[in-house]
Tab-separated table of C-alpha atoms in Angstrom:
chain	number	residue	atom	x	y	z
K	2	GLY	CA	-4.062	17.622	48.111
K	3	GLU	CA	-6.412	15.364	46.225
K	4	ASN	CA	-8.852	13.157	48.133
K	5	VAL	CA	-10.750	10.308	46.466
K	6	GLU	CA	-13.716	8.584	48.067
K	7	GLN	CA	-15.064	5.293	46.743
K	8	HIS	CA	-18.356	3.464	47.346
K	9	PRO	CA	-19.433	0.844	48.063
K	10	SER	CA	-16.635	-0.937	49.902
K	11	THR	CA	-18.148	-4.329	49.057
K	12	LEU	CA	-20.537	-5.329	46.292
K	13	SER	CA	-22.075	-8.716	45.640
K	14	VAL	CA	-23.931	-9.367	42.387
K	15	GLN	CA	-25.238	-12.420	40.617
K	16	GLU	CA	-23.573	-13.564	37.436
K	17	GLY	CA	-25.020	-11.681	34.497
K	18	ASP	CA	-26.101	-8.661	36.520
K	19	SER	CA	-24.503	-5.218	36.300
K	20	ALA	CA	-22.181	-3.661	38.872
K	21	VAL	CA	-21.613	0.044	39.472
K	22	ILE	CA	-18.836	1.555	41.575
K	23	LYS	CA	-18.753	5.288	42.289
K	24	CYS	CA	-15.946	7.663	43.180
K	25	THR	CA	-15.753	11.349	44.026
K	26	TYR	CA	-12.671	13.544	43.951
K	27	SER	CA	-11.852	16.868	45.531
K	28	ASP	CA	-9.303	18.576	43.254
K	29	SER	CA	-11.087	20.263	40.348
K	30	ALA	CA	-7.756	20.366	38.484
K	31	SER	CA	-7.582	16.543	38.280
K	32	ASN	CA	-7.778	15.507	34.649
K	33	TYR	CA	-7.069	11.773	34.477
K	34	PHE	CA	-9.126	9.004	36.094
K	35	PRO	CA	-8.001	5.369	35.780
K	36	TRP	CA	-9.577	2.245	37.206
K	37	TYR	CA	-7.515	-0.702	38.401
K	38	LYS	CA	-8.506	-4.292	39.125
K	39	GLN	CA	-6.505	-6.165	41.741
K	40	GLU	CA	-6.889	-9.876	42.314
K	41	LEU	CA	-5.681	-11.386	45.562
K	42	GLY	CA	-1.886	-11.320	45.724
K	43	LYS	CA	-1.566	-9.755	42.272
K	44	ARG	CA	-0.514	-6.396	40.926
K	45	PRO	CA	-3.094	-3.655	40.217
K	46	GLN	CA	-4.098	-3.981	36.571
K	47	LEU	CA	-5.286	-0.994	34.564
K	48	ILE	CA	-8.671	-1.857	33.041
K	49	ILE	CA	-9.970	1.455	31.724
K	50	ASP	CA	-9.298	5.165	32.089
K	51	ILE	CA	-10.886	8.466	31.143
K	52	ARG	CA	-9.583	11.982	30.700
K	53	SER	CA	-11.384	15.153	31.634
K	54	ASN	CA	-12.189	16.127	28.057
K	55	VAL	CA	-14.401	13.043	27.664
K	56	GLY	CA	-17.673	12.250	29.433
K	57	GLU	CA	-17.879	8.524	28.796
K	58	LYS	CA	-15.699	5.706	27.555
K	59	LYS	CA	-16.585	2.083	26.866
K	60	ASP	CA	-14.543	-1.058	26.324
K	61	GLN	CA	-16.647	-4.179	25.780
K	62	ARG	CA	-18.428	-4.903	29.084
K	63	ILE	CA	-16.738	-2.054	30.959
K	64	ALA	CA	-17.632	1.630	30.822
K	65	VAL	CA	-16.607	4.688	32.774
K	66	THR	CA	-18.510	7.962	33.080
K	67	LEU	CA	-17.201	11.286	34.323
K	68	ASN	CA	-19.134	14.275	35.646
K	69	LYS	CA	-16.616	17.104	36.041
K	70	THR	CA	-19.145	19.531	37.487
K	71	ALA	CA	-20.073	17.184	40.296
K	72	LYS	CA	-16.522	15.795	40.525
K	73	HIS	CA	-17.521	12.188	40.363
K	74	PHE	CA	-16.861	9.249	38.090
K	75	SER	CA	-18.222	5.733	37.944
K	76	LEU	CA	-17.283	2.284	36.687
K	77	HIS	CA	-19.988	0.172	35.103
K	78	ILE	CA	-19.536	-3.553	34.467
K	79	THR	CA	-22.290	-5.288	32.522
K	80	GLU	CA	-22.993	-9.022	32.211
K	81	THR	CA	-20.724	-9.778	35.152
K	82	GLN	CA	-18.787	-13.036	35.205
K	83	PRO	CA	-17.104	-14.905	38.095
K	84	GLU	CA	-13.702	-13.793	36.802
K	85	ASP	CA	-14.742	-10.178	37.431
K	86	SER	CA	-14.489	-10.921	41.169
K	87	ALA	CA	-11.646	-8.767	42.531
K	88	VAL	CA	-10.954	-5.482	44.307
K	89	TYR	CA	-11.441	-2.442	42.093
K	90	PHE	CA	-9.692	0.873	42.758
K	91	CYS	CA	-10.478	4.229	41.248
K	92	ALA	CA	-7.807	6.916	41.113
K	93	ALA	CA	-7.396	10.545	40.139
K	94	SER	CA	-4.414	12.454	38.852
K	95	ARG	CA	-3.505	15.941	37.745
K	96	ASP	CA	-1.042	15.596	34.897
K	97	THR	CA	0.848	18.876	34.706
K	98	GLY	CA	3.562	17.604	32.374
K	99	THR	CA	5.979	16.961	35.214
K	100	ALA	CA	3.716	15.423	37.846
K	101	SER	CA	1.104	12.702	37.510
K	102	LYS	CA	0.934	10.846	40.806
K	103	LEU	CA	-2.217	8.821	41.348
K	104	THR	CA	-4.446	9.263	44.399
K	105	PHE	CA	-6.430	6.083	44.954
K	106	GLY	CA	-9.789	5.371	46.515
K	107	THR	CA	-10.100	2.758	49.249
K	108	GLY	CA	-11.283	0.013	46.933
K	109	THR	CA	-14.450	-1.983	46.254
K	110	ARG	CA	-14.461	-5.724	46.727
K	111	LEU	CA	-16.699	-7.134	43.984
K	112	GLN	CA	-17.992	-10.665	44.331
K	113	VAL	CA	-19.841	-12.250	41.435
K	114	THR	CA	-21.856	-15.242	42.556
K	115	LEU	CA	-23.160	-18.053	40.367
M	4	ASP	CA	8.408	-10.512	30.044
M	5	THR	CA	8.363	-6.852	29.062
M	6	GLY	CA	6.332	-5.634	32.064
M	7	VAL	CA	7.503	-3.907	35.243
M	8	SER	CA	9.543	-6.213	37.460
M	9	GLN	CA	10.442	-5.937	41.121
M	10	ASP	CA	12.938	-7.760	43.279
M	11	PRO	CA	12.688	-9.309	45.783
M	12	ARG	CA	9.050	-10.351	45.826
M	13	HIS	CA	9.117	-10.963	49.573
M	14	LYS	CA	11.393	-9.665	52.305
M	15	ILE	CA	11.310	-10.502	56.002
M	16	THR	CA	13.575	-8.420	58.180
M	17	LYS	CA	14.104	-7.641	61.823
M	18	ARG	CA	13.254	-4.239	63.200
M	19	GLY	CA	16.200	-1.875	62.891
M	20	GLN	CA	17.680	-3.506	59.803
M	21	ASN	CA	18.076	-1.777	56.438
M	22	VAL	CA	16.370	-3.118	53.314
M	23	THR	CA	16.643	-2.242	49.633
M	24	PHE	CA	14.167	-3.006	46.869
M	25	ARG	CA	14.703	-2.819	43.139
M	26	CYS	CA	12.318	-1.909	40.323
M	27	ASP	CA	12.905	-2.376	36.610
M	28	PRO	CA	10.373	-0.356	34.586
M	29	ILE	CA	9.115	-1.012	31.069
M	30	SER	CA	12.149	-0.146	28.961
M	31	GLU	CA	10.907	2.918	27.079
M	32	HIS	CA	9.085	4.452	30.065
M	33	ASN	CA	10.636	7.647	31.408
M	34	ARG	CA	8.522	7.968	34.568
M	35	LEU	CA	8.851	5.651	37.533
M	36	TYR	CA	6.691	5.744	40.661
M	37	TRP	CA	6.835	4.109	44.086
M	38	TYR	CA	3.649	3.423	46.040
M	39	ARG	CA	2.955	1.640	49.315
M	40	GLN	CA	-0.115	-0.512	49.876
M	41	THR	CA	-1.306	-1.840	53.221
M	42	LEU	CA	-3.965	-4.513	53.645
M	43	GLY	CA	-7.414	-3.352	52.592
M	44	GLN	CA	-6.218	0.000	51.312
M	45	GLY	CA	-5.434	1.530	47.951
M	46	PRO	CA	-1.840	2.255	46.973
M	47	GLU	CA	-0.409	5.464	48.466
M	48	PHE	CA	2.058	7.569	46.507
M	49	LEU	CA	5.598	7.749	47.884
M	50	THR	CA	7.800	9.312	45.211
M	51	TYR	CA	8.377	9.527	41.495
M	52	PHE	CA	11.130	10.052	38.942
M	53	GLN	CA	11.171	11.501	35.492
M	54	ASN	CA	14.260	9.981	33.930
M	55	GLU	CA	16.889	10.223	36.695
M	56	ALA	CA	15.364	13.256	38.461
M	57	GLN	CA	13.310	12.689	41.597
M	58	LEU	CA	10.552	15.257	41.141
M	59	GLU	CA	8.225	14.707	44.077
M	60	LYS	CA	8.237	13.018	47.453
M	61	SER	CA	5.226	12.370	49.655
M	62	ARG	CA	5.093	13.410	53.298
M	63	LEU	CA	4.801	9.644	53.922
M	64	LEU	CA	8.445	9.337	52.902
M	65	SER	CA	10.306	9.895	56.164
M	66	ASP	CA	14.043	10.523	56.430
M	67	ARG	CA	14.540	6.779	56.719
M	68	PHE	CA	13.389	6.277	53.131
M	69	SER	CA	15.528	7.080	50.120
M	70	ALA	CA	15.008	6.344	46.441
M	71	GLU	CA	17.325	6.573	43.482
M	72	ARG	CA	17.172	6.108	39.750
M	73	PRO	CA	20.807	6.654	38.848
M	74	LYS	CA	20.750	6.247	35.078
M	75	GLY	CA	17.112	6.796	34.398
M	76	SER	CA	16.476	3.067	34.108
M	77	PHE	CA	16.000	0.884	37.212
M	78	SER	CA	15.249	2.367	40.620
M	79	THR	CA	16.003	1.376	44.193
M	80	LEU	CA	14.051	2.151	47.349
M	81	GLU	CA	15.956	1.848	50.616
M	82	ILE	CA	14.445	1.843	54.073
M	83	GLN	CA	16.860	2.369	56.933
M	84	ARG	CA	16.234	1.282	60.532
M	85	THR	CA	13.016	-0.502	59.617
M	86	GLU	CA	10.026	-0.281	61.952
M	87	GLN	CA	7.023	-2.596	62.240
M	88	GLY	CA	4.882	0.125	60.694
M	89	ASP	CA	6.912	-0.186	57.504
M	90	SER	CA	5.353	-3.613	56.850
M	91	ALA	CA	3.448	-3.252	53.583
M	92	MET	CA	3.475	-4.052	49.888
M	93	TYR	CA	5.815	-1.709	48.024
M	94	LEU	CA	4.650	-1.238	44.449
M	95	CYS	CA	6.531	0.258	41.548
M	96	ALA	CA	4.843	1.606	38.426
M	97	SER	CA	6.108	3.124	35.221
M	98	SER	CA	4.641	5.258	32.469
M	99	LEU	CA	5.562	7.092	29.331
M	100	ALA	CA	5.198	10.802	30.180
M	101	GLY	CA	1.658	11.401	31.408
M	102	LEU	CA	0.141	8.229	30.082
M	103	GLU	CA	-1.050	5.059	31.747
M	104	GLN	CA	0.819	3.730	34.776
M	105	TYR	CA	1.621	0.017	34.788
M	106	PHE	CA	2.399	-1.668	38.066
M	107	GLY	CA	4.927	-4.298	38.995
M	108	PRO	CA	4.105	-7.317	41.185
M	109	GLY	CA	5.312	-5.560	44.328
M	110	THR	CA	7.694	-6.398	47.157
M	111	ARG	CA	5.969	-7.551	50.337
M	112	LEU	CA	7.938	-6.370	53.358
M	113	THR	CA	7.400	-7.913	56.779
M	114	VAL	CA	9.234	-6.341	59.713
M	115	THR	CA	9.387	-8.574	62.786
């Protein structure tokens, strides 16, 4: 089955700096890669996603890149703000039309300091 | 609130008791997923439904676990003869076909 590895496990940046979180996946047939943000005691919240036919996607201060050959994808957050502090999870999925379960990484705790 | 809802939000039970959780997906979503999340880990897939059909179950889902989605709307997850290792956050998510999965707030289960 799919295996997703995520690094780093913790990341501390100063407000205004950029943060990068990296994930690798094992199943070359995976074709959908979402990122979730989870604040303490809250539900995982989808913040951005990318499909395998696209190399990069951007939404305001958040961007995701995908390298299918190397089987890795990354989340980039620019101009970080204190409210970006949370745990971020990457995930991978192979949508076959009848199956699209997500396999998650182990999470990155991002702390944005003033 | 038109998001995914789960009930109860918290459940404390004694080892050996049965528990049942409910998930109400976003109304037009035909896929419903159950995940389990333990402290410091990402959610782990348990099972999923497309309409009322249960299409896949994880090896994590022992015989003590059963899930239903009788009319293709809400779903229930039952755990029989609970064990301390069942303590976790049980998350439900829904999606429209292969599109984005939206999570509910979860049910936190504590087995004493």
